[in-house]
Short mmCIF file of C-alpha atoms in Angstrom, two decimals:
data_model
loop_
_atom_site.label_atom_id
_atom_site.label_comp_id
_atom_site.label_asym_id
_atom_site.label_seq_id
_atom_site.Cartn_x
_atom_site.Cartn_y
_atom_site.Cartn_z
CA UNK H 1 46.10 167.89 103.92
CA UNK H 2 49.51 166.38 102.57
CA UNK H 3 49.63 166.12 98.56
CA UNK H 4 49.88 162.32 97.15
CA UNK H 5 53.71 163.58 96.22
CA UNK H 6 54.28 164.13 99.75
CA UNK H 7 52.95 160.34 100.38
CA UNK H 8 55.32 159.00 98.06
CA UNK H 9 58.03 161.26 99.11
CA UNK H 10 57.80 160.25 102.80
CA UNK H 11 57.04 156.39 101.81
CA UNK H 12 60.36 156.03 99.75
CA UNK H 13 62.24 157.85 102.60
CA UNK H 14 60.73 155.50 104.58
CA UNK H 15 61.49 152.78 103.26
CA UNK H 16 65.09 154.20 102.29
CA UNK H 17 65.89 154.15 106.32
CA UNK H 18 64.15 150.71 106.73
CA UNK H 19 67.01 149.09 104.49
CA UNK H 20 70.02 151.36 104.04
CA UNK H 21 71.87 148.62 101.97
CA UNK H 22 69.09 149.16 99.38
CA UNK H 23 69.77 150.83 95.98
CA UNK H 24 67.93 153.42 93.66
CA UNK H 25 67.12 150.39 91.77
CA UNK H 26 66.28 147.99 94.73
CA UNK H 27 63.86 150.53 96.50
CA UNK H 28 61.88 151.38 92.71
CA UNK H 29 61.21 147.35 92.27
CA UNK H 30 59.80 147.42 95.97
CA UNK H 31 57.87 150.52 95.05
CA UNK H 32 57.01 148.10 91.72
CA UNK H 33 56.07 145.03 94.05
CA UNK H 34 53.65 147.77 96.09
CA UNK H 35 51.90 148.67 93.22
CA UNK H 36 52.78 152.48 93.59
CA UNK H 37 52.43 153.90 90.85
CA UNK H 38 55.43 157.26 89.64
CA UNK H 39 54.15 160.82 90.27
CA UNK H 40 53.12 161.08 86.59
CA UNK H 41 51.12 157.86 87.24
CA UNK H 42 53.51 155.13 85.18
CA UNK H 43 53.88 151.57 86.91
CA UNK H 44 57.97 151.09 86.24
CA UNK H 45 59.92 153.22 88.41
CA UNK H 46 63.16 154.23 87.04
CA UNK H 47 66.61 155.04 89.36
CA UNK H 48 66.14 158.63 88.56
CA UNK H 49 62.55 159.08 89.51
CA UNK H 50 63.25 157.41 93.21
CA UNK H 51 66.41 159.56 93.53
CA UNK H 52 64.42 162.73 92.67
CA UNK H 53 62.14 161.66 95.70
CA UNK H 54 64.82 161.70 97.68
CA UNK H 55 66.05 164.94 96.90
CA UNK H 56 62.78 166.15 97.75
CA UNK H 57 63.09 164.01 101.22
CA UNK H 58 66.46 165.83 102.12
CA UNK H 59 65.33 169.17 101.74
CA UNK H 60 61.97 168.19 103.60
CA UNK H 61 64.29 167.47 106.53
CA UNK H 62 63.88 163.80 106.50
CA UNK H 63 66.71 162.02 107.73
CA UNK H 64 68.14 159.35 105.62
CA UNK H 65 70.83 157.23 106.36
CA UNK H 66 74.47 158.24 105.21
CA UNK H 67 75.08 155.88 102.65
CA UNK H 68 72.06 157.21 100.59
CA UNK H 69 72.97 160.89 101.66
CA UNK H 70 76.01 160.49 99.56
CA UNK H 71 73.75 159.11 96.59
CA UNK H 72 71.26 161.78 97.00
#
């Protein structure tokens, strides 16, 4: 059974390679507008909490798209 960080993990990838042209910023507010709430259960999402995600994406083997590759 996957942990709920491995939900989030693969559900910000996911919606990192949905919309390449998205920011840190941009894909936190959607997370905001989903009502997902931060690993440590907060509502506001900050840059560095999404980026952290995915990190954790990357070295999961997820593949994101090359423009956020270079962020991450």
């Amino acid at each position: 059974r996957k942990s709920p960080q491995d939900r989030l993990m693969t559900l910000i990838a996911g919606i990192a390679m949905a919309d390449p042209s998205l920011s840190l910023r941009d894909i936190g507010a959607q997370l905001e507008r989903m009502r997902e709430r931060t690993p440590r259960g907060g509502s506001t999402w900050s840059a560095s909490s999404v980026k952290k995600q995915l990190d954790q994406a990357r070295k999961a083997g997820l593949a994101l798209p090359m423009s956020l590759q270079d962020v991450v």
